[in-house]
Amino acid sequence: MHLGMIGLGRMGGNMADRLRAAGHTVVGYDRDPNVSDVASLEELVAALPAPRNVWVMVPAGAPTQSTIDELGGLLEPGDLVIEGGNSHFHDDQRNAEQLATKDIHYVDTGVSGGVWGKTEGYGLMVGASEEDFERVLPIMDALRPEGPRKEGLVHAGRVGAGHFTKMVHNGIEYGLMQAYAEGYELMAAHEDLVTDPGAVLGAWRRGTVVRSWLLDLMVRALDQDPGLDDIQGYVEDSGEGRWTIDAAIDSAVPVPAIAASLFARFSSRQVDSPAMRMVAAMRKQFGGHATKPADGTGPAGS
Ligand SMILES: NC(=O)c1ccc[n+]([C@@H]2O[C@H](COP(=O)([O-])OP(=O)(O)OC[C@H]3O[C@@H](n4cnc5c(N)ncnc54)[C@H](OP(=O)(O)O)[C@@H]3O)[C@@H](O)[C@H]2O)c1
């Protein structure tokens, strides 16, 4: 198949390579002329045979929205846009409605696998009509991991379902990472008992209930930097965790593990938390418990 790939960064560049290796013809566009096959979106559209299929893989938010808006003015009836970045599912639904007025089709696809996807294949969650899903299946089959289709690719539902399920996937990822990390800290805090927490994690990779790729990556990180001395305990979030909590609140579904993991990331960015200063102040007020001076000197209170 012919495909236009917009955004040739860590994801789009590798995906274009994987698609070409599978025999597809990919025309890539990126604002960096050193990696781009064409100089503009106009040229990209002109280089593709109609009906066109175009994959958008630029940063989520404004860059994705402006790209889709521009495509809306360039593509023709019967063409199709696949949005593969981490968009909010409401944005997909709005964009699909907008493009449908010009008879331009829209498919939202949650993509998982990161930089490893080029060789391992990408986990794909697709939101589309039956007809559009069938249309893009050759592309999805080339991107997904080898093996049974149902173990790497899902037609999750109508437009929006691809990014809704990717959002939930990322929420789960937050909770899993937090639980692994807390277990690691707990073992490391008992070095008189557990001589090598990294070795325990390594042993957990086979035979145990908690074996997983995230566990493999944790062991890899410790191999590269035992004690993680080169990394600060500061963790960003890219939006999907917050959206997961929003969706849970909308539907009154309790998600305490995911919520706690998101809030742990917020805490990681505070050197000195106003809330915990207030807790210390209240303990002092009601019980006369000692507080630690703001300059960090002196003993902690009881
Ligand atoms: N990285 C992951 O593990 C991962 C996994 C799943 C999904 N995603 C999603 O996939 C999308 C791409 O992520 P990425 O990690 O590949 O990001 P990235 O490495 O920053 O690549 C994005 C590429 O798009 C280019 N670009 C930005 N705005 C553009 C525009 N308006 N037109 C054309 N090209 C533009 C960027 O150029 P500049 O470098 O000049 O800005 C860059 O080359 C994001 O929506 C992300 O959320 C990422």
CSV table of N, CA and C in Angstrom, one decimal, residues 82-205:
chain,number,residue,atom,x,y,z
A,82,ILE,N,-5.1,8.6,9.5
A,82,ILE,CA,-4.9,7.8,10.7
A,82,ILE,C,-4.2,8.7,11.7
A,83,GLU,N,-4.8,8.9,12.8
A,83,GLU,CA,-4.1,9.7,13.9
A,83,GLU,C,-3.5,8.7,14.9
A,84,GLY,N,-2.2,8.7,14.9
A,84,GLY,CA,-1.5,7.7,15.8
A,84,GLY,C,-0.8,8.2,17.0
A,85,GLY,N,-0.8,9.6,17.2
A,85,GLY,CA,-0.2,10.2,18.4
A,85,GLY,C,-1.1,9.9,19.6
A,86,ASN,N,-0.7,10.4,20.7
A,86,ASN,CA,-1.5,10.2,21.9
A,86,ASN,C,-2.6,11.3,22.1
A,87,SER,N,-3.6,11.3,21.2
A,87,SER,CA,-4.6,12.3,21.2
A,87,SER,C,-5.7,12.0,22.2
A,88,HIS,N,-6.4,13.0,22.7
A,88,HIS,CA,-7.6,12.7,23.5
A,88,HIS,C,-8.7,12.2,22.6
A,89,PHE,N,-9.5,11.2,23.1
A,89,PHE,CA,-10.5,10.6,22.2
A,89,PHE,C,-11.6,11.5,21.9
A,90,HIS,N,-11.9,12.5,22.7
A,90,HIS,CA,-12.9,13.6,22.3
A,90,HIS,C,-12.4,14.4,21.1
A,91,ASP,N,-11.1,14.6,21.0
A,91,ASP,CA,-10.5,15.4,19.9
A,91,ASP,C,-10.7,14.5,18.6
A,92,ASP,N,-10.4,13.2,18.7
A,92,ASP,CA,-10.7,12.3,17.6
A,92,ASP,C,-12.1,12.4,17.1
A,93,GLN,N,-13.0,12.4,18.0
A,93,GLN,CA,-14.4,12.4,17.6
A,93,GLN,C,-14.8,13.7,16.9
A,94,ARG,N,-14.3,14.8,17.4
A,94,ARG,CA,-14.5,16.1,16.8
A,94,ARG,C,-13.9,16.2,15.4
A,95,ASN,N,-12.6,15.7,15.3
A,95,ASN,CA,-11.9,15.8,14.0
A,95,ASN,C,-12.6,14.9,13.0
A,96,ALA,N,-13.0,13.7,13.4
A,96,ALA,CA,-13.7,12.8,12.5
A,96,ALA,C,-15.0,13.4,11.9
A,97,GLU,N,-15.7,14.0,12.8
A,97,GLU,CA,-17.0,14.7,12.4
A,97,GLU,C,-16.7,15.8,11.4
A,98,GLN,N,-15.6,16.6,11.7
A,98,GLN,CA,-15.2,17.7,10.8
A,98,GLN,C,-14.8,17.2,9.4
A,99,LEU,N,-14.0,16.1,9.4
A,99,LEU,CA,-13.5,15.6,8.1
A,99,LEU,C,-14.6,14.9,7.4
A,100,ALA,N,-15.5,14.3,8.1
A,100,ALA,CA,-16.6,13.6,7.4
A,100,ALA,C,-17.4,14.5,6.6
A,101,THR,N,-17.5,15.8,6.9
A,101,THR,CA,-18.3,16.7,6.1
A,101,THR,C,-17.7,16.9,4.7
A,102,LYS,N,-16.4,16.5,4.6
A,102,LYS,CA,-15.7,16.5,3.3
A,102,LYS,C,-15.5,15.1,2.7
A,103,ASP,N,-16.2,14.1,3.3
A,103,ASP,CA,-16.1,12.7,3.0
A,103,ASP,C,-14.6,12.2,3.1
A,104,ILE,N,-13.9,12.8,4.1
A,104,ILE,CA,-12.6,12.3,4.4
A,104,ILE,C,-12.7,11.3,5.6
A,105,HIS,N,-12.2,10.1,5.5
A,105,HIS,CA,-12.3,9.1,6.6
A,105,HIS,C,-11.3,9.4,7.7
A,106,TYR,N,-11.6,8.8,8.9
A,106,TYR,CA,-10.7,9.1,10.0
A,106,TYR,C,-10.6,7.8,10.9
A,107,VAL,N,-9.4,7.5,11.2
A,107,VAL,CA,-9.1,6.3,12.1
A,107,VAL,C,-8.2,6.7,13.2
A,108,ASP,N,-8.6,6.5,14.4
A,108,ASP,CA,-7.6,6.8,15.5
A,108,ASP,C,-7.0,5.5,16.0
A,109,THR,N,-5.7,5.6,16.2
A,109,THR,CA,-4.9,4.4,16.6
A,109,THR,C,-4.0,4.7,17.8
A,110,GLY,N,-4.2,4.0,18.9
A,110,GLY,CA,-3.3,4.0,20.0
A,110,GLY,C,-2.1,3.1,19.6
A,111,VAL,N,-0.9,3.6,19.8
A,111,VAL,CA,0.3,2.8,19.5
A,111,VAL,C,1.1,2.7,20.7
A,112,SER,N,1.5,1.4,21.0
A,112,SER,CA,2.4,1.1,22.2
A,112,SER,C,3.6,0.4,21.7
A,113,GLY,N,4.7,0.6,22.4
A,113,GLY,CA,5.9,-0.2,22.0
A,113,GLY,C,7.1,0.7,22.0
A,114,GLY,N,6.9,2.0,21.9
A,114,GLY,CA,8.1,2.9,22.0
A,114,GLY,C,9.1,2.7,21.0
A,115,VAL,N,10.4,3.0,21.3
A,115,VAL,CA,11.4,2.8,20.3
A,115,VAL,C,11.8,1.4,20.0
A,116,TRP,N,11.2,0.4,20.8
A,116,TRP,CA,11.5,-1.0,20.5
A,116,TRP,C,10.5,-1.5,19.4
A,117,GLY,N,9.5,-0.7,19.1
A,117,GLY,CA,8.5,-1.2,18.1
A,117,GLY,C,9.1,-1.5,16.8
A,118,LYS,N,10.1,-0.8,16.4
A,118,LYS,CA,10.6,-1.0,15.0
A,118,LYS,C,11.0,-2.5,14.8
A,119,THR,N,11.6,-3.1,15.8
A,119,THR,CA,12.1,-4.5,15.7
A,119,THR,C,11.0,-5.5,16.3
A,120,GLU,N,10.4,-5.1,17.4
A,120,GLU,CA,9.5,-6.0,18.1
A,120,GLU,C,8.1,-5.9,17.5
A,121,GLY,N,7.7,-4.9,16.8
A,121,GLY,CA,6.3,-4.6,16.4
A,121,GLY,C,5.6,-3.8,17.5
A,122,TYR,N,4.6,-3.1,17.0
A,122,TYR,CA,3.8,-2.2,17.9
A,122,TYR,C,2.5,-2.8,18.3
A,123,GLY,N,2.1,-2.6,19.5
A,123,GLY,CA,0.8,-3.0,20.0
A,123,GLY,C,-0.2,-1.9,19.5
A,124,LEU,N,-1.3,-2.3,18.8
A,124,LEU,CA,-2.1,-1.3,18.2
A,124,LEU,C,-3.6,-1.4,18.6
A,125,MET,N,-4.2,-0.3,18.9
A,125,MET,CA,-5.6,-0.2,19.3
A,125,MET,C,-6.3,0.7,18.3
A,126,VAL,N,-7.3,0.2,17.6
A,126,VAL,CA,-7.8,1.0,16.5
A,126,VAL,C,-9.3,1.4,16.7
A,127,GLY,N,-9.6,2.7,16.5
A,127,GLY,CA,-11.0,3.1,16.5
A,127,GLY,C,-11.4,3.5,15.1
A,128,ALA,N,-12.4,2.8,14.6
A,128,ALA,CA,-12.8,3.1,13.2
A,128,ALA,C,-14.1,2.3,12.8
A,129,SER,N,-14.7,2.7,11.7
A,129,SER,CA,-15.8,1.9,11.1
A,129,SER,C,-15.2,0.6,10.7
A,130,GLU,N,-16.1,-0.4,10.5
A,130,GLU,CA,-15.6,-1.7,10.0
A,130,GLU,C,-14.9,-1.6,8.6
A,131,GLU,N,-15.5,-0.7,7.8
A,131,GLU,CA,-15.0,-0.5,6.4
A,131,GLU,C,-13.6,0.1,6.5
A,132,ASP,N,-13.4,1.1,7.3
A,132,ASP,CA,-12.1,1.8,7.4
A,132,ASP,C,-11.1,0.9,8.0
A,133,PHE,N,-11.5,0.1,9.0
A,133,PHE,CA,-10.6,-0.9,9.6
A,133,PHE,C,-10.0,-1.9,8.6
A,134,GLU,N,-10.9,-2.4,7.8
A,134,GLU,CA,-10.5,-3.3,6.7
A,134,GLU,C,-9.5,-2.7,5.8
A,135,ARG,N,-9.8,-1.4,5.5
A,135,ARG,CA,-9.0,-0.7,4.5
A,135,ARG,C,-7.5,-0.5,5.0
A,136,VAL,N,-7.4,-0.2,6.3
A,136,VAL,CA,-6.0,0.0,6.8
A,136,VAL,C,-5.4,-1.2,7.4
A,137,LEU,N,-6.0,-2.4,7.3
A,137,LEU,CA,-5.5,-3.6,7.9
A,137,LEU,C,-4.1,-4.0,7.4
A,138,PRO,N,-3.8,-3.8,6.1
A,138,PRO,CA,-2.4,-4.2,5.6
A,138,PRO,C,-1.4,-3.4,6.3
A,139,ILE,N,-1.7,-2.1,6.6
A,139,ILE,CA,-0.7,-1.2,7.3
A,139,ILE,C,-0.6,-1.7,8.8
A,140,MET,N,-1.7,-2.0,9.4
A,140,MET,CA,-1.7,-2.4,10.8
A,140,MET,C,-1.0,-3.8,10.9
A,141,ASP,N,-1.2,-4.7,10.0
A,141,ASP,CA,-0.6,-6.0,10.0
A,141,ASP,C,1.0,-5.9,9.9
A,142,ALA,N,1.4,-4.9,9.1
A,142,ALA,CA,2.9,-4.7,9.0
A,142,ALA,C,3.5,-4.1,10.3
A,143,LEU,N,2.7,-3.3,11.0
A,143,LEU,CA,3.3,-2.6,12.2
A,143,LEU,C,3.2,-3.5,13.4
A,144,ARG,N,2.2,-4.4,13.5
A,144,ARG,CA,2.0,-5.1,14.7
A,144,ARG,C,3.1,-6.2,14.9
A,145,PRO,N,3.2,-6.8,16.1
A,145,PRO,CA,4.2,-7.8,16.3
A,145,PRO,C,3.8,-9.1,15.5
A,146,GLU,N,4.8,-9.9,15.1
A,146,GLU,CA,4.5,-11.1,14.5
A,146,GLU,C,3.8,-12.0,15.4
A,147,GLY,N,3.0,-13.0,14.9
A,147,GLY,CA,2.2,-13.9,15.7
A,147,GLY,C,0.8,-13.7,15.5
A,148,PRO,N,-0.1,-14.3,16.4
A,148,PRO,CA,-1.5,-14.1,16.1
A,148,PRO,C,-2.0,-12.7,16.1
A,149,ARG,N,-2.8,-12.3,15.1
A,149,ARG,CA,-3.2,-10.9,15.0
A,149,ARG,C,-3.9,-10.4,16.3
A,150,LYS,N,-4.7,-11.3,16.9
A,150,LYS,CA,-5.5,-10.8,18.1
A,150,LYS,C,-4.6,-10.5,19.3
A,151,GLU,N,-3.3,-10.9,19.2
A,151,GLU,CA,-2.4,-10.6,20.4
A,151,GLU,C,-1.5,-9.4,20.2
A,152,GLY,N,-1.8,-8.6,19.1
A,152,GLY,CA,-1.0,-7.3,18.9
A,152,GLY,C,-1.8,-6.2,18.3
A,153,LEU,N,-3.1,-6.6,17.9
A,153,LEU,CA,-3.9,-5.6,17.2
A,153,LEU,C,-5.4,-5.8,17.6
A,154,VAL,N,-6.1,-4.7,17.8
A,154,VAL,CA,-7.5,-4.8,18.1
A,154,VAL,C,-8.3,-3.7,17.5
A,155,HIS,N,-9.4,-4.1,16.8
A,155,HIS,CA,-10.3,-3.1,16.4
A,155,HIS,C,-11.2,-2.8,17.6
A,156,ALA,N,-10.9,-1.8,18.4
A,156,ALA,CA,-11.4,-1.6,19.8
A,156,ALA,C,-12.9,-1.1,19.7
A,157,GLY,N,-13.3,-0.5,18.6
A,157,GLY,CA,-14.6,0.1,18.5
A,157,GLY,C,-14.7,1.2,17.5
A,158,ARG,N,-15.7,2.0,17.6
A,158,ARG,CA,-15.8,3.1,16.7
A,158,ARG,C,-14.8,4.2,16.9
A,159,VAL,N,-14.8,5.3,16.1
A,159,VAL,CA,-13.8,6.3,16.3
A,159,VAL,C,-13.7,6.8,17.7
A,160,GLY,N,-12.6,7.0,18.3
A,160,GLY,CA,-12.4,7.4,19.7
A,160,GLY,C,-11.9,6.2,20.5
A,161,ALA,N,-12.4,5.0,20.1
A,161,ALA,CA,-12.1,3.8,21.0
A,161,ALA,C,-10.6,3.5,21.0
A,162,GLY,N,-9.9,3.8,19.9
A,162,GLY,CA,-8.4,3.5,19.8
A,162,GLY,C,-7.7,4.3,20.9
A,163,HIS,N,-8.0,5.6,20.9
A,163,HIS,CA,-7.2,6.4,21.9
A,163,HIS,C,-7.8,6.3,23.3
A,164,PHE,N,-9.1,5.9,23.4
A,164,PHE,CA,-9.6,5.7,24.8
A,164,PHE,C,-8.9,4.5,25.4
A,165,THR,N,-8.8,3.4,24.6
A,165,THR,CA,-8.1,2.2,25.1
A,165,THR,C,-6.6,2.5,25.4
A,166,LYS,N,-6.0,3.3,24.5
A,166,LYS,CA,-4.6,3.6,24.7
A,166,LYS,C,-4.4,4.4,26.0
A,167,MET,N,-5.4,5.3,26.3
A,167,MET,CA,-5.4,6.1,27.5
A,167,MET,C,-5.5,5.1,28.7
A,168,VAL,N,-6.4,4.1,28.7
A,168,VAL,CA,-6.5,3.2,29.8
A,168,VAL,C,-5.2,2.4,29.9
A,169,HIS,N,-4.7,2.0,28.8
A,169,HIS,CA,-3.4,1.2,28.8
A,169,HIS,C,-2.3,2.0,29.5
A,170,ASN,N,-2.2,3.3,29.2
A,170,ASN,CA,-1.2,4.2,29.8
A,170,ASN,C,-1.5,4.4,31.3
A,171,GLY,N,-2.8,4.5,31.7
A,171,GLY,CA,-3.1,4.5,33.1
A,171,GLY,C,-2.7,3.3,33.9
A,172,ILE,N,-2.9,2.1,33.3
A,172,ILE,CA,-2.4,0.9,33.9
A,172,ILE,C,-0.9,0.9,34.0
A,173,GLU,N,-0.2,1.4,32.9
A,173,GLU,CA,1.2,1.5,32.9
A,173,GLU,C,1.7,2.3,34.1
A,174,TYR,N,1.0,3.4,34.4
A,174,TYR,CA,1.4,4.3,35.5
A,174,TYR,C,1.4,3.4,36.8
A,175,GLY,N,0.3,2.7,37.0
A,175,GLY,CA,0.1,2.0,38.3
A,175,GLY,C,1.1,0.9,38.4
A,176,LEU,N,1.3,0.2,37.3
A,176,LEU,CA,2.3,-0.9,37.3
A,176,LEU,C,3.7,-0.4,37.7
A,177,MET,N,4.1,0.7,37.0
A,177,MET,CA,5.5,1.2,37.3
A,177,MET,C,5.6,1.6,38.7
A,178,GLN,N,4.5,2.3,39.3
A,178,GLN,CA,4.6,2.7,40.6
A,178,GLN,C,4.7,1.6,41.6
A,179,ALA,N,4.0,0.5,41.4
A,179,ALA,CA,4.0,-0.7,42.3
A,179,ALA,C,5.4,-1.3,42.2
A,180,TYR,N,6.0,-1.5,41.0
A,180,TYR,CA,7.3,-2.1,40.9
A,180,TYR,C,8.3,-1.2,41.7
A,181,ALA,N,8.2,0.1,41.4
A,181,ALA,CA,9.2,1.1,42.0
A,181,ALA,C,9.1,1.1,43.6
A,182,GLU,N,7.9,1.0,44.1
A,182,GLU,CA,7.7,1.0,45.6
A,182,GLU,C,8.3,-0.3,46.1
A,183,GLY,N,8.1,-1.4,45.4
A,183,GLY,CA,8.6,-2.7,45.9
A,183,GLY,C,10.2,-2.7,45.9
A,184,TYR,N,10.7,-2.0,44.9
A,184,TYR,CA,12.2,-1.9,44.8
A,184,TYR,C,12.7,-1.1,46.0
A,185,GLU,N,12.0,0.1,46.3
A,185,GLU,CA,12.5,0.9,47.4
A,185,GLU,C,12.4,0.2,48.7
A,186,LEU,N,11.3,-0.6,48.9
A,186,LEU,CA,11.1,-1.3,50.1
A,186,LEU,C,12.2,-2.4,50.4
A,187,MET,N,12.6,-3.1,49.3
A,187,MET,CA,13.7,-4.0,49.4
A,187,MET,C,15.0,-3.3,49.7
A,188,ALA,N,15.3,-2.2,49.0
A,188,ALA,CA,16.5,-1.4,49.2
A,188,ALA,C,16.6,-0.9,50.6
A,189,ALA,N,15.5,-0.6,51.2
A,189,ALA,CA,15.5,0.0,52.6
A,189,ALA,C,15.8,-1.1,53.6
A,190,HIS,N,15.9,-2.4,53.2
A,190,HIS,CA,16.1,-3.5,54.1
A,190,HIS,C,17.4,-4.2,53.7
A,191,GLU,N,18.5,-3.5,53.4
A,191,GLU,CA,19.7,-4.1,52.9
A,191,GLU,C,20.4,-5.0,53.9
A,192,ASP,N,20.0,-4.8,55.2
A,192,ASP,CA,20.6,-5.7,56.2
A,192,ASP,C,20.0,-7.1,56.0
A,193,LEU,N,18.8,-7.2,55.3
A,193,LEU,CA,18.1,-8.5,55.1
A,193,LEU,C,18.3,-8.9,53.7
A,194,VAL,N,18.0,-8.0,52.7
A,194,VAL,CA,18.0,-8.3,51.3
A,194,VAL,C,19.3,-7.8,50.7
A,195,THR,N,20.3,-8.7,50.5
A,195,THR,CA,21.6,-8.2,50.1
A,195,THR,C,21.7,-7.5,48.7
A,196,ASP,N,20.9,-8.0,47.8
A,196,ASP,CA,20.9,-7.4,46.4
A,196,ASP,C,19.5,-7.4,45.8
A,197,PRO,N,18.8,-6.2,46.0
A,197,PRO,CA,17.5,-6.1,45.5
A,197,PRO,C,17.4,-6.3,43.9
A,198,GLY,N,18.5,-5.8,43.3
A,198,GLY,CA,18.5,-5.9,41.8
A,198,GLY,C,18.5,-7.4,41.4
A,199,ALA,N,19.3,-8.2,42.2
A,199,ALA,CA,19.3,-9.7,41.9
A,199,ALA,C,17.9,-10.3,42.0
A,200,VAL,N,17.2,-9.8,43.0
A,200,VAL,CA,15.8,-10.3,43.3
A,200,VAL,C,14.9,-10.0,42.1
A,201,LEU,N,15.0,-8.7,41.6
A,201,LEU,CA,14.2,-8.3,40.5
A,201,LEU,C,14.6,-9.2,39.3
A,202,GLY,N,15.9,-9.4,39.1
A,202,GLY,CA,16.4,-10.2,38.0
A,202,GLY,C,15.8,-11.6,38.0
A,203,ALA,N,15.7,-12.2,39.2
A,203,ALA,CA,15.2,-13.5,39.4
A,203,ALA,C,13.7,-13.6,39.1
A,204,TRP,N,13.0,-12.5,39.4
A,204,TRP,CA,11.6,-12.4,39.2
A,204,TRP,C,11.2,-12.5,37.7
A,205,ARG,N,12.2,-12.3,36.8
A,205,ARG,CA,11.9,-12.3,35.4
A,205,ARG,C,11.4,-13.6,34.9
